[in-house]
Amino acid sequence: DVQLVESGGGLVKPGGSLRLSCAASGFTFNNVRMSWVRQVPGKGLEWVGRIRSKTEGETTDYAPPVNDRFIISRDDSKNTLYLQMNGLKSEDTAVYYCARDYDYFDLWGRGTLVTVSS
Amino acid sequence: EIVMTQSPATLSVSPGERATLACRASESVRTNLAWYQQKLGQAPRLLIYHATTRATGVPARFSASGSGTDFSLIISGLQSEDFAVYYCQQYNKWPPWTFGQGTRVEI
């Protein structure tokens, strides 16, 4: 099956760090760009950032609210995408989705909940 | 950043009726616009990309139109499984890609 499965969410204190993972299967992971999109429970969708494929230099881009705090990486040998989140704030509380990125997002994982609270 | 505004916030329709959802961009996004459906507790699902192209497996009752700043998603003959929240997303100018705030289609 073609799918994405996120993991690593949980409760973290403000200022803390967390790393999310996204395991991909059923498609050629190393050829595609990948993004993270988040959603505050009951609210809308917010694009977080993307990583390009190795052939595109694995360059990354981030939305302004997370720039300099979040880092996206990938391990093509493991078909896995990562989101390293540092300096977490209460406003980062959300469900985090990974998505296959063709500028639009044609495949989504089920998401993992990150709660930032003391 | 480009602001995407969807209307109405909530649309009440009966099964079998037609629903028309609107999305407006704060500046032209040409045809670089996608529509997503999100059911309660589920991830978003891509319905439409490039403003009018249905994604794989999307029923023909979903259609879309528009270019520039004004776009529409039309659901003809609403079925029970179509009651959900719908989001538009622009991918013409970034960062960041931006989404509308969503339209809830309810019975």
CSV table of C-alpha atoms in Angstrom, one decimal:
chain,number,residue,atom,x,y,z
A,1,ASP,CA,0.0,0.0,0.0
A,2,VAL,CA,1.0,3.6,-0.7
A,3,GLN,CA,1.1,5.2,2.7
A,4,LEU,CA,2.8,7.6,5.2
A,5,VAL,CA,2.9,6.9,8.9
A,6,GLU,CA,3.9,9.5,11.4
A,7,SER,CA,5.2,8.9,14.9
A,8,GLY,CA,7.0,10.6,17.7
A,9,GLY,CA,4.3,13.0,19.0
A,10,GLY,CA,3.6,13.6,22.6
A,11,LEU,CA,3.6,16.0,25.5
A,12,VAL,CA,6.6,18.3,25.8
A,13,LYS,CA,7.3,21.4,28.0
A,14,PRO,CA,7.7,24.9,26.5
A,15,GLY,CA,11.3,25.3,25.3
A,16,GLY,CA,11.7,21.6,24.8
A,17,SER,CA,12.5,19.5,21.8
A,18,LEU,CA,10.9,16.7,19.9
A,19,ARG,CA,11.6,14.7,16.8
A,20,LEU,CA,8.8,13.4,14.6
A,21,SER,CA,9.3,10.7,12.0
A,22,CYS,CA,7.3,9.8,8.9
A,23,ALA,CA,7.7,6.3,7.4
A,24,ALA,CA,6.9,6.1,3.7
A,25,SER,CA,6.0,2.9,1.8
A,26,GLY,CA,4.6,1.9,-1.6
A,27,PHE,CA,6.3,4.6,-3.7
A,28,THR,CA,9.8,5.7,-4.6
A,29,PHE,CA,10.5,8.0,-1.7
A,30,ASN,CA,13.9,9.3,-2.8
A,31,ASN,CA,12.4,10.9,-5.9
A,32,VAL,CA,9.9,13.1,-4.2
A,33,ARG,CA,9.7,16.3,-2.2
A,34,MET,CA,8.1,15.9,1.2
A,35,SER,CA,6.4,18.5,3.5
A,36,TRP,CA,5.1,18.8,7.0
A,37,VAL,CA,1.7,20.4,7.5
A,38,ARG,CA,0.2,21.0,10.9
A,39,GLN,CA,-3.3,21.6,12.2
A,40,VAL,CA,-4.3,23.0,15.6
A,41,PRO,CA,-7.2,20.8,16.8
A,42,GLY,CA,-10.4,22.2,15.4
A,43,LYS,CA,-8.6,24.7,13.3
A,44,GLY,CA,-7.2,25.0,9.8
A,45,LEU,CA,-4.1,23.7,8.0
A,46,GLU,CA,-0.7,25.4,8.1
A,47,TRP,CA,2.2,24.4,5.9
A,48,VAL,CA,5.4,24.0,8.1
A,49,GLY,CA,8.1,23.3,5.7
A,50,ARG,CA,9.5,21.0,2.9
A,51,ILE,CA,12.6,19.1,1.8
A,52,ARG,CA,13.4,18.5,-1.7
A,53,SER,CA,14.8,15.3,-3.1
A,54,LYS,CA,18.5,14.4,-3.1
A,55,THR,CA,18.7,15.2,-6.8
A,56,GLU,CA,17.4,18.6,-6.0
A,57,GLY,CA,20.0,19.1,-3.3
A,58,GLU,CA,17.8,18.1,-0.3
A,59,THR,CA,17.3,21.8,0.3
A,60,THR,CA,14.7,22.9,2.8
A,61,ASP,CA,12.3,25.8,3.2
A,62,TYR,CA,10.2,26.7,6.2
A,63,ALA,CA,7.2,28.8,7.2
A,64,PRO,CA,8.2,32.0,9.1
A,65,PRO,CA,6.7,30.9,12.5
A,66,VAL,CA,9.1,27.9,12.6
A,67,ASN,CA,12.1,29.1,10.8
A,68,ASP,CA,15.3,28.8,12.9
A,69,ARG,CA,13.5,26.4,15.3
A,70,PHE,CA,12.5,23.4,13.1
A,71,ILE,CA,14.7,21.3,10.9
A,72,ILE,CA,13.4,18.9,8.3
A,73,SER,CA,15.7,16.0,7.1
A,74,ARG,CA,15.3,12.7,5.3
A,75,ASP,CA,17.0,9.3,5.2
A,76,ASP,CA,16.2,7.8,1.8
A,77,SER,CA,17.8,4.5,2.9
A,78,LYS,CA,15.1,4.2,5.5
A,79,ASN,CA,12.3,5.8,3.5
A,80,THR,CA,11.8,8.2,6.4
A,81,LEU,CA,11.2,11.9,6.8
A,82,TYR,CA,12.0,13.7,10.0
A,83,LEU,CA,11.0,16.9,11.7
A,84,GLN,CA,13.3,18.1,14.5
A,85,MET,CA,11.4,20.7,16.6
A,86,ASN,CA,13.4,22.8,19.0
A,87,GLY,CA,12.4,25.7,21.3
A,88,LEU,CA,8.8,24.6,21.3
A,89,LYS,CA,6.1,27.0,22.1
A,90,SER,CA,2.5,26.5,23.2
A,91,GLU,CA,1.4,27.7,19.8
A,92,ASP,CA,3.2,24.7,18.2
A,93,THR,CA,0.5,22.4,19.7
A,94,ALA,CA,-1.0,20.7,16.7
A,95,VAL,CA,-1.4,17.5,14.8
A,96,TYR,CA,1.5,17.2,12.5
A,97,TYR,CA,1.0,15.6,9.1
A,98,CYS,CA,3.7,14.6,6.6
A,99,ALA,CA,2.7,14.8,3.0
A,100,ARG,CA,4.0,14.0,-0.4
A,101,ASP,CA,4.7,17.3,-2.0
A,102,TYR,CA,4.1,18.2,-5.7
A,103,ASP,CA,3.5,21.8,-4.5
A,104,TYR,CA,0.0,20.4,-3.8
A,105,PHE,CA,-0.1,17.4,-1.4
A,106,ASP,CA,-1.4,14.2,-2.9
A,107,LEU,CA,-0.7,11.8,-0.1
A,108,TRP,CA,-1.0,12.4,3.6
A,109,GLY,CA,-0.3,10.5,6.8
A,110,ARG,CA,-2.8,10.2,9.6
A,111,GLY,CA,-0.8,12.7,11.7
A,112,THR,CA,0.7,12.7,15.2
A,113,LEU,CA,-0.3,15.0,18.0
A,114,VAL,CA,2.2,17.3,19.6
A,115,THR,CA,1.2,19.1,22.8
A,116,VAL,CA,3.4,21.8,24.2
A,117,SER,CA,2.4,22.5,27.8
A,118,SER,CA,3.9,22.8,31.3
B,1,GLU,CA,2.1,35.9,2.0
B,2,ILE,CA,-1.0,35.2,0.0
B,3,VAL,CA,-4.2,35.1,2.0
B,4,MET,CA,-6.8,32.6,1.0
B,5,THR,CA,-10.4,33.4,2.0
B,6,GLN,CA,-13.1,30.7,1.8
B,7,SER,CA,-16.9,31.3,1.9
B,8,PRO,CA,-19.2,30.5,3.4
B,9,ALA,CA,-17.7,29.2,6.6
B,10,THR,CA,-20.5,26.7,6.9
B,11,LEU,CA,-22.8,25.5,4.1
B,12,SER,CA,-26.0,23.6,5.0
B,13,VAL,CA,-27.3,21.4,2.3
B,14,SER,CA,-29.5,18.3,1.9
B,15,PRO,CA,-28.3,15.0,0.4
B,16,GLY,CA,-28.8,15.1,-3.4
B,17,GLU,CA,-28.4,18.9,-3.6
B,18,ARG,CA,-25.6,20.8,-5.2
B,19,ALA,CA,-23.1,22.7,-3.1
B,20,THR,CA,-20.9,25.5,-4.3
B,21,LEU,CA,-17.9,26.5,-2.3
B,22,ALA,CA,-15.8,29.6,-3.0
B,23,CYS,CA,-12.1,30.5,-2.5
B,24,ARG,CA,-10.6,33.9,-3.1
B,25,ALA,CA,-6.9,34.7,-3.2
B,26,SER,CA,-5.5,38.1,-2.1
B,27,GLU,CA,-3.5,38.2,-5.3
B,28,SER,CA,-3.4,36.1,-8.5
B,29,VAL,CA,-2.3,32.5,-8.0
B,30,ARG,CA,-3.0,31.8,-11.7
B,31,THR,CA,-4.3,28.2,-11.7
B,32,ASN,CA,-2.0,27.0,-8.9
B,33,LEU,CA,-4.8,26.0,-6.6
B,34,ALA,CA,-5.8,22.8,-4.9
B,35,TRP,CA,-8.8,21.6,-3.0
B,36,TYR,CA,-8.9,19.1,-0.1
B,37,GLN,CA,-11.6,17.3,1.8
B,38,GLN,CA,-11.1,16.5,5.5
B,39,LYS,CA,-13.5,14.3,7.4
B,40,LEU,CA,-13.6,14.3,11.2
B,41,GLY,CA,-10.6,12.6,12.7
B,42,GLN,CA,-9.0,12.0,9.3
B,43,ALA,CA,-6.2,13.5,7.3
B,44,PRO,CA,-6.9,15.8,4.4
B,45,ARG,CA,-7.5,14.2,1.0
B,46,LEU,CA,-6.5,15.8,-2.3
B,47,LEU,CA,-9.6,16.4,-4.5
B,48,ILE,CA,-8.5,18.9,-7.1
B,49,TYR,CA,-5.2,20.3,-8.3
B,50,HIS,CA,-4.2,22.9,-11.0
B,51,ALA,CA,-7.6,24.5,-10.2
B,52,THR,CA,-9.7,22.0,-12.2
B,53,THR,CA,-8.0,18.6,-12.4
B,54,ARG,CA,-9.6,15.8,-10.3
B,55,ALA,CA,-7.1,13.7,-8.4
B,56,THR,CA,-7.0,10.0,-8.9
B,57,GLY,CA,-10.1,8.3,-7.6
B,58,VAL,CA,-12.2,11.4,-7.0
B,59,PRO,CA,-15.8,11.0,-8.1
B,60,ALA,CA,-17.0,13.0,-11.1
B,61,ARG,CA,-19.6,14.8,-8.9
B,62,PHE,CA,-16.7,17.0,-7.7
B,63,SER,CA,-15.8,19.7,-10.2
B,64,ALA,CA,-13.9,22.9,-9.9
B,65,SER,CA,-13.3,26.1,-11.8
B,66,GLY,CA,-11.5,29.4,-11.6
B,67,SER,CA,-8.2,31.2,-12.2
B,68,GLY,CA,-6.4,34.2,-10.9
B,69,THR,CA,-8.1,35.1,-7.6
B,70,ASP,CA,-11.5,33.5,-7.7
B,71,PHE,CA,-12.2,29.8,-7.5
B,72,SER,CA,-15.1,27.4,-7.0
B,73,LEU,CA,-15.6,23.8,-5.9
B,74,ILE,CA,-18.9,22.3,-6.9
B,75,ILE,CA,-20.3,19.1,-5.5
B,76,SER,CA,-23.2,17.8,-7.5
B,77,GLY,CA,-25.7,15.5,-5.9
B,78,LEU,CA,-24.2,15.5,-2.4
B,79,GLN,CA,-23.9,12.1,-0.8
B,80,SER,CA,-23.6,11.4,2.9
B,81,GLU,CA,-19.9,10.8,2.7
B,82,ASP,CA,-19.4,14.3,1.2
B,83,PHE,CA,-20.2,16.0,4.5
B,84,ALA,CA,-16.8,17.3,5.6
B,85,VAL,CA,-14.6,20.4,5.7
B,86,TYR,CA,-13.1,21.6,2.5
B,87,TYR,CA,-9.9,23.6,2.2
B,88,CYS,CA,-8.3,25.4,-0.7
B,89,GLN,CA,-4.5,25.9,-1.0
B,90,GLN,CA,-2.4,28.1,-3.2
B,91,TYR,CA,1.0,27.0,-4.5
B,92,ASN,CA,1.8,29.9,-6.8
B,93,LYS,CA,3.9,32.0,-4.4
B,94,TRP,CA,5.9,30.9,-1.5
B,95,PRO,CA,7.0,30.5,1.1
B,96,PRO,CA,4.7,29.8,2.5
B,97,TRP,CA,2.1,27.8,0.7
B,98,THR,CA,-1.2,28.9,2.3
B,99,PHE,CA,-4.5,27.4,2.9
B,100,GLY,CA,-8.0,28.9,3.3
B,101,GLN,CA,-9.7,28.6,6.7
B,102,GLY,CA,-12.1,25.9,5.4
B,103,THR,CA,-15.8,25.5,4.6
B,104,ARG,CA,-17.8,23.0,6.5
B,105,VAL,CA,-20.5,21.3,4.5
B,106,GLU,CA,-23.1,20.0,6.9
B,107,ILE,CA,-26.5,18.4,6.6
